[in-house]
XYZ file of C-alpha atoms in Angstrom:
161
model
C 115.864 60.351 64.544
C 118.248 57.015 64.745
C 116.883 54.815 67.005
C 115.362 56.243 70.112
C 117.813 59.148 69.778
C 117.245 62.325 67.799
C 120.210 63.662 66.012
C 120.674 67.224 66.259
C 120.674 68.789 62.627
C 124.119 69.874 62.253
C 125.225 66.235 62.972
C 125.499 63.929 59.828
C 125.513 60.227 59.945
C 128.533 58.826 57.660
C 128.679 55.116 56.847
C 132.472 54.753 57.792
C 133.784 55.813 60.762
C 136.818 58.076 60.943
C 140.094 56.036 60.580
C 142.869 56.453 63.635
C 146.108 56.419 61.705
C 146.049 59.972 60.241
C 146.412 62.791 62.933
C 148.520 65.633 63.999
C 149.579 66.945 67.017
C 149.977 70.603 67.799
C 151.548 71.941 70.682
C 150.440 75.691 71.048
C 153.187 78.351 72.681
C 152.273 81.542 72.767
C 150.866 82.460 69.397
C 154.363 80.898 68.094
C 153.819 78.798 65.027
C 154.063 74.936 65.661
C 157.504 73.633 64.803
C 157.166 71.152 61.695
C 159.290 68.555 63.620
C 157.205 68.273 66.254
C 153.649 67.992 64.979
C 154.232 64.200 63.925
C 153.888 61.465 66.124
C 153.406 57.384 65.505
C 151.048 56.888 68.310
C 148.955 58.954 70.801
C 146.931 57.503 73.597
C 145.526 58.246 76.907
C 142.477 60.407 75.807
C 139.878 59.473 78.321
C 138.252 61.097 81.197
C 136.743 59.281 83.991
C 134.237 60.795 87.272
C 135.236 59.932 90.311
C 132.239 59.083 92.745
C 131.618 58.463 96.528
C 128.822 55.647 97.538
C 126.868 57.165 100.030
C 124.284 54.737 101.670
C 120.893 55.569 103.083
C 120.558 55.594 106.587
C 118.963 52.532 107.934
C 118.632 50.513 104.574
C 121.900 48.595 103.547
C 120.409 47.758 100.246
C 120.176 51.083 98.940
C 123.259 53.479 98.082
C 123.621 56.652 95.770
C 126.719 57.443 93.770
C 127.446 60.811 93.708
C 130.043 62.452 91.202
C 133.054 63.775 93.043
C 135.477 65.265 90.594
C 136.938 64.452 87.007
C 140.132 62.592 86.531
C 142.546 62.643 83.533
C 145.213 59.687 82.461
C 148.274 61.020 80.839
C 148.311 61.918 77.133
C 151.140 59.837 75.727
C 153.143 60.311 72.383
C 155.100 58.405 70.717
C 157.330 58.940 67.338
C 160.568 57.935 65.954
C 163.578 59.969 67.612
C 163.860 63.414 66.051
C 167.473 65.064 66.081
C 167.437 68.583 66.808
C 163.808 68.655 67.797
C 162.868 71.869 69.874
C 160.151 69.358 71.810
C 162.947 67.330 73.084
C 164.781 70.181 74.043
C 162.006 71.270 76.293
C 161.687 68.094 77.716
C 165.168 68.080 78.688
C 165.224 71.136 80.284
C 162.053 70.451 82.245
C 163.439 66.900 83.453
C 166.644 68.673 84.682
C 165.597 71.909 85.728
C 162.257 71.091 87.306
C 161.094 74.203 85.340
C 157.820 73.877 83.693
C 156.253 75.778 80.457
C 152.619 74.448 80.824
C 151.167 74.621 76.955
C 148.181 73.890 75.320
C 148.422 70.831 73.161
C 145.608 70.187 70.032
C 145.533 66.848 68.795
C 143.611 66.903 65.549
C 142.257 63.655 63.465
C 142.189 63.861 59.664
C 140.202 62.297 57.086
C 141.665 60.879 53.876
C 141.651 64.273 52.445
C 143.605 65.729 55.283
C 140.947 67.327 56.378
C 140.249 67.820 60.436
C 137.061 65.657 61.510
C 137.599 65.917 65.442
C 139.991 67.755 67.838
C 140.574 67.487 71.367
C 142.528 70.050 73.279
C 144.690 69.370 76.628
C 145.132 72.274 78.407
C 148.495 73.656 80.653
C 149.901 70.114 79.808
C 153.256 69.803 80.901
C 156.159 66.533 80.744
C 155.998 64.313 83.548
C 157.849 61.011 82.002
C 160.100 60.941 78.752
C 161.655 57.635 77.820
C 163.346 56.064 74.482
C 162.818 52.352 73.658
C 165.432 50.028 74.201
C 169.095 50.230 72.476
C 169.643 46.578 70.799
C 172.728 45.771 68.380
C 170.605 42.282 67.852
C 167.479 44.504 66.392
C 167.131 46.311 63.436
C 164.496 48.870 65.096
C 163.643 52.674 64.673
C 164.820 54.398 68.201
C 161.095 55.762 69.457
C 160.727 58.724 71.630
C 157.840 58.343 74.590
C 156.689 61.339 75.934
C 154.089 61.687 78.826
C 152.152 64.648 79.723
C 150.113 65.596 82.589
C 147.129 68.251 81.744
C 144.588 70.511 83.676
C 141.879 68.918 81.539
C 140.749 68.239 78.121
C 138.150 69.120 76.116
C 136.608 67.487 72.562
C 136.518 69.983 69.750
C 133.518 70.640 67.761
C 135.167 70.789 64.281
């Protein structure tokens, strides 16, 4: 028992929470092994879900309200990395953006510990590109060009690893 919470037997408490700098991203497309060019990203953001609610006021009583759940909304998944020349993922994004033909795929984000062992994971289902950009090109700046890819998806779930 931790505080007033009961810890399930399969859960272990560690002294240090996992660090967020060692992770990989897998695009799961029809049983094909993920391309090694397309699993390494510098940053992943947008992993969140929110339940939208509706307020219902009680008849005749203006001081009471009930908040009822409606549906779950998700932020877009945002992936950032140094530009990779010859990346199949960049080709897929280009096809989607120029032809409006989408091939939704599942995306698996895995958080790794210092020994590269998975400690957490999130599965994004039926993801497709909605935005793509590169960082500014600036002759006065000696910085790596960053690809930013934004994906919408039907739902996501946390995986028990």
